[in-house]
Short mmCIF file of C-alpha atoms in Angstrom, two decimals:
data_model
loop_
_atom_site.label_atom_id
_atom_site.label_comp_id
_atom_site.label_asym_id
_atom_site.label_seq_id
_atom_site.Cartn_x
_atom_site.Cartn_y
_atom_site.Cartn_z
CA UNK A 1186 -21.22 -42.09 -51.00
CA UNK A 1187 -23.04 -40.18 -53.31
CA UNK A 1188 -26.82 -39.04 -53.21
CA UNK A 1189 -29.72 -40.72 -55.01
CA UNK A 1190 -29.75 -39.99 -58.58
CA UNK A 1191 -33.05 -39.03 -58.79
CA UNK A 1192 -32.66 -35.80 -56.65
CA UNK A 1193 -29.75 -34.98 -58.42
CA UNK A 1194 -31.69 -35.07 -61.96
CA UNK A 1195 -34.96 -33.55 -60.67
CA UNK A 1196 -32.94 -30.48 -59.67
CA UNK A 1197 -31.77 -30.48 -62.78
CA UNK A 1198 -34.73 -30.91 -64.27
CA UNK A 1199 -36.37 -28.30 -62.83
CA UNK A 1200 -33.93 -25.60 -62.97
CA UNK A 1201 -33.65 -26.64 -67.03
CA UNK A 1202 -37.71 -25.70 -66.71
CA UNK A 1203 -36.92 -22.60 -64.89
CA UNK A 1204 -34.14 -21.61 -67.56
CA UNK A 1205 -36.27 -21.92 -70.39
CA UNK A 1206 -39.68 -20.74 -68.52
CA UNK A 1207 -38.95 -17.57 -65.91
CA UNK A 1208 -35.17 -16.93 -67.06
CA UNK A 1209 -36.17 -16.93 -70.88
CA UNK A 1210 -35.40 -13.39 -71.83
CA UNK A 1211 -34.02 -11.87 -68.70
CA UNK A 1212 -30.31 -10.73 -69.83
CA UNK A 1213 -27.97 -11.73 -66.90
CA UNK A 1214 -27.67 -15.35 -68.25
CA UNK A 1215 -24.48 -17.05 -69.79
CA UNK A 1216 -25.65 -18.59 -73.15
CA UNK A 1217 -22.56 -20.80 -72.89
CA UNK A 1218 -23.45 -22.43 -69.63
CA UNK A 1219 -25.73 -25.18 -68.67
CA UNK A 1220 -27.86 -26.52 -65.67
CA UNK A 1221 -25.69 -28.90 -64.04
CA UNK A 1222 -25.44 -30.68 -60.46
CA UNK A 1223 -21.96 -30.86 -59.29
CA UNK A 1224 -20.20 -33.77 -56.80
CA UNK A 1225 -23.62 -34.00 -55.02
CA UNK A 1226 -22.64 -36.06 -51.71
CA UNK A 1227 -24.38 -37.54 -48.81
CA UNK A 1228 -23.16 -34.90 -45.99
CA UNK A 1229 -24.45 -36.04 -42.57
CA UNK A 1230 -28.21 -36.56 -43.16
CA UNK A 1231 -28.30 -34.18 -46.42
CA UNK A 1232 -27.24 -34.81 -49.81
CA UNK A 1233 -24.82 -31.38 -50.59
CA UNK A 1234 -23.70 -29.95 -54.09
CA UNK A 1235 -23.10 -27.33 -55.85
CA UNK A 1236 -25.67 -26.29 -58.87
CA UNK A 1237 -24.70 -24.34 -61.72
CA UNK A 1238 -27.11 -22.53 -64.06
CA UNK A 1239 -26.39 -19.94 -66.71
CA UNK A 1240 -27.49 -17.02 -63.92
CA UNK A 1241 -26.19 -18.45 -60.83
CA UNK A 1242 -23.79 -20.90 -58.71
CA UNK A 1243 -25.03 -22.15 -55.71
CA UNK A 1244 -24.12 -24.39 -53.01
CA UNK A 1245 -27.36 -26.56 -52.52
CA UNK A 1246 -28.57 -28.68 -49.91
CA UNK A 1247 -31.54 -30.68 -50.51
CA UNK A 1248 -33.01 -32.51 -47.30
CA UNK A 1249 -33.61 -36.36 -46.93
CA UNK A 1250 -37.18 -37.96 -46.86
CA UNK A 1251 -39.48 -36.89 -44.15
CA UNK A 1252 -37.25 -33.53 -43.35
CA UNK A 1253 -38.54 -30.95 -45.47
CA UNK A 1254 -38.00 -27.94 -43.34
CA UNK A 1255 -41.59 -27.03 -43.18
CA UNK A 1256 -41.77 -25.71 -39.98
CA UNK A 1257 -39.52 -22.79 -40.97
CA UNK A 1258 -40.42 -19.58 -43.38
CA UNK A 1259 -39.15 -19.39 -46.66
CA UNK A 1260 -36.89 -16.76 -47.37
CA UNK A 1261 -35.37 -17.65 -43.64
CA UNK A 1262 -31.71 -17.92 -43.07
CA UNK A 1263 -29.47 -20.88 -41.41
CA UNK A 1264 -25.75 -21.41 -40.42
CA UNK A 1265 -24.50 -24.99 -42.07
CA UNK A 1266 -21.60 -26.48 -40.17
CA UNK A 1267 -19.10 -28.10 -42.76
CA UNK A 1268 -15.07 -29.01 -42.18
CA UNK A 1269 -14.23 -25.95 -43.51
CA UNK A 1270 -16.31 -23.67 -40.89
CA UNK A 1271 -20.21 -22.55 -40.98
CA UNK A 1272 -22.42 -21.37 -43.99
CA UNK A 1273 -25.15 -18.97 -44.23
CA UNK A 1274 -28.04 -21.12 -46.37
CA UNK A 1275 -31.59 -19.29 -47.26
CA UNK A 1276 -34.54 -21.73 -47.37
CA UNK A 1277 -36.23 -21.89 -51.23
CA UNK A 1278 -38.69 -23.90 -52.73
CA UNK A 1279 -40.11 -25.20 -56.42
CA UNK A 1280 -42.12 -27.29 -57.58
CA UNK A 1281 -40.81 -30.97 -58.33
CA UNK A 1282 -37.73 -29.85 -55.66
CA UNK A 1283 -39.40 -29.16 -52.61
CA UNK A 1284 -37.61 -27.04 -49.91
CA UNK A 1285 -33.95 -26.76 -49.83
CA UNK A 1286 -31.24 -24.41 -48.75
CA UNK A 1287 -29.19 -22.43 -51.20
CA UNK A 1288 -26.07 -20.61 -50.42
CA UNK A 1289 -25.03 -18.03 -53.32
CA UNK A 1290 -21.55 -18.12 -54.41
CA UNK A 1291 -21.61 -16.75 -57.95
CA UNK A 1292 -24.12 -14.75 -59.49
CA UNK A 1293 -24.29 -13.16 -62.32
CA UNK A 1294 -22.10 -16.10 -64.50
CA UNK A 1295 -20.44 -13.91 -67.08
CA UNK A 1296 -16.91 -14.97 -65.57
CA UNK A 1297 -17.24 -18.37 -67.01
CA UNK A 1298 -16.13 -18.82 -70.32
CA UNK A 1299 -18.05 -22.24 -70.94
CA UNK A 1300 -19.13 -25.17 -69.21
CA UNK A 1301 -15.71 -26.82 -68.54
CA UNK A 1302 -14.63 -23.74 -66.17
CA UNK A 1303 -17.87 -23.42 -64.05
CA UNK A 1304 -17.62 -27.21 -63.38
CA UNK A 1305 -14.15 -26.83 -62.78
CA UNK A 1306 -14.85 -23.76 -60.49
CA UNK A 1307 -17.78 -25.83 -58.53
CA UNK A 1308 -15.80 -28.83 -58.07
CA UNK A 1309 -13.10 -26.47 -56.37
CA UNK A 1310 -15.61 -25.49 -54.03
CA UNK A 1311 -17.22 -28.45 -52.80
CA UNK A 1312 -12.84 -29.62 -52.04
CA UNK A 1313 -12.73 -26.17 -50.15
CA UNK A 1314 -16.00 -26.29 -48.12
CA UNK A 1315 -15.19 -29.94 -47.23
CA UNK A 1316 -11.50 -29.26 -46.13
CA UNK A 1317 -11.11 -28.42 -42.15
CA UNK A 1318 -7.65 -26.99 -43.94
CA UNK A 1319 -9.88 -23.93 -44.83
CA UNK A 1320 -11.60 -23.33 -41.66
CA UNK A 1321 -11.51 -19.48 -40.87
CA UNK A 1322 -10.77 -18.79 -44.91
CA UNK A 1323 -13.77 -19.44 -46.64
CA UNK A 1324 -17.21 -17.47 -45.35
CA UNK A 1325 -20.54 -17.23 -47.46
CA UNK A 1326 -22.26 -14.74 -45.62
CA UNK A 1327 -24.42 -12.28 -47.53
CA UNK A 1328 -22.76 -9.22 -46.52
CA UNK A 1329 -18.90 -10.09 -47.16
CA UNK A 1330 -20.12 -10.86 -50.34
CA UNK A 1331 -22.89 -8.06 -50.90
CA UNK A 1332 -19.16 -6.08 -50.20
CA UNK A 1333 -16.82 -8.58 -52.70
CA UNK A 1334 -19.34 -8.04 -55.79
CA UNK A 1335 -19.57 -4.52 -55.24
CA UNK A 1336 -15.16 -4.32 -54.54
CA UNK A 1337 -16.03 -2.04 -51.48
CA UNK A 1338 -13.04 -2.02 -49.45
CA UNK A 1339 -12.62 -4.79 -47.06
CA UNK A 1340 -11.78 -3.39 -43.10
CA UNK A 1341 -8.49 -2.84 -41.66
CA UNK A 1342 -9.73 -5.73 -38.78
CA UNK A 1343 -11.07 -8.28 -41.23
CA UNK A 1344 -9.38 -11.28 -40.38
CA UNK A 1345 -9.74 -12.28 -44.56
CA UNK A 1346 -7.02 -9.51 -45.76
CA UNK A 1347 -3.97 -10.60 -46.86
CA UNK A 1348 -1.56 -9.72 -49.58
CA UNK A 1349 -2.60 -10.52 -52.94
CA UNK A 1350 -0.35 -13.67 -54.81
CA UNK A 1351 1.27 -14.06 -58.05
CA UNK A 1352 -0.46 -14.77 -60.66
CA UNK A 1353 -1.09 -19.29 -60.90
CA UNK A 1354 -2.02 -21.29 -63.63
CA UNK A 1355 -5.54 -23.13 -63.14
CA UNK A 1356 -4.01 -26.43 -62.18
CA UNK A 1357 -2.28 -24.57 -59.27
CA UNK A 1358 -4.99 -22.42 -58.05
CA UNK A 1359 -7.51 -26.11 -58.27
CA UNK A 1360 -4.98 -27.67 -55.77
CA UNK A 1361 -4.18 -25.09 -53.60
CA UNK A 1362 -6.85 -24.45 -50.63
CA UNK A 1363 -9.22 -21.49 -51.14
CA UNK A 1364 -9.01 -18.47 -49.47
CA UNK A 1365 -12.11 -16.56 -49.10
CA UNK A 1366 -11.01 -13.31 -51.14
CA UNK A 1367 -10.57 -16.30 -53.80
CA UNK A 1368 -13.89 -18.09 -52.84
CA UNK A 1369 -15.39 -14.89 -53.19
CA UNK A 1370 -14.32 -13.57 -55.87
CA UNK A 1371 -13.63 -16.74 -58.51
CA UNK A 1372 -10.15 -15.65 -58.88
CA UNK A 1373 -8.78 -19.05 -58.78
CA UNK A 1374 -10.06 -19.28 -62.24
CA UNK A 1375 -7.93 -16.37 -63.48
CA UNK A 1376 -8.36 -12.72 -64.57
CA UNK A 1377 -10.70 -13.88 -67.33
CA UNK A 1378 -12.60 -16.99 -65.52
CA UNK A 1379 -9.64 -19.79 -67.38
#
């Protein structure tokens, strides 16, 4: 089931505001790139997605009607429980949204070459974080990837090392589960984001 099409477009909406307001001449956006919402599904009592905008990809929950999350601070962070294992979220708020919970997974967007790739890349995600298959390989918190986007060496006890694979083409690394180095890093989409 998917969610009601007039969250979906509001968010869009407003983030197309947001582009072309507060983002106008700030220089970490990808002219090639678009605000889109991505597979936006009903996930227990939430509609889920993933939003892409020239300066950011985010997974994005947006709450149903009468559970706004106003009794919590904004800026405040909670654990999501999906198939694939539990997600750090950070309450946010604008106008013509309301509040909803964001959890970074790409920012800046310079990896993607255009459009086609970011949806490709967001659609890959929202098949990972809804697999149980990748429970224990895919983890959003902010400090594994504070630590990815920097390439700061990962510890000797982190359960997400492993040895790096051979090079696949995109239809092999879409269909193949995501590991969290790859999660992390958008290397499923190849060296140069195709």
């Amino acid at each position: 089931m998917i969610c009601p099409e007039y969250l979906t477009r509001g968010l869009e909406e407003v983030y197309n505001r947001i582009r072309y307001s507060r983002m106008q001449d700030i220089p970490m956006l990808n002219q090639v790139l678009e605000v889109q919402a991505v597979d936006f599904q009903l996930w227990g009592e939430r509609c889920c997605g993933v939003l892409i905008t020239p300066w950011f990809m985010n997974l994005v929950l947006l709450p149903n009607e009468g559970d706004e999350w106003g009794e919590l601070q904004l800026g405040s962070k909670q654990l999501h429980r999906f198939p694939s294992g539990p997600y750090e979220f950070v309450l946010g708020e604008e106008e013509g949204v309301g509040r909803y919970l964001s959890c970074s997974l790409f920012s800046p967007m310079f990896d993607f070459a255009d459009q086609e790739t970011a949806v490709a890349a967001a659609e890959a995600v929202m098949r990972g974080v809804m697999d149980e298959q990748n429970r224990d390989a895919i983890s959003t918190r902010e400090g594994e990837i504070a630590r990815a986007w920097k390439e700061e060496p990962e510890s000797a006890d982190d359960p997400t090392n492993s040895e790096e694979a051979e090079p696949l083409t995109l239809t092999e690394r879409m269909e193949k589960p995501i590991s969290r180095r790859d999660l992390l890093r958008g290397s499923f989409l190849g060296d140069n984001g195709q």
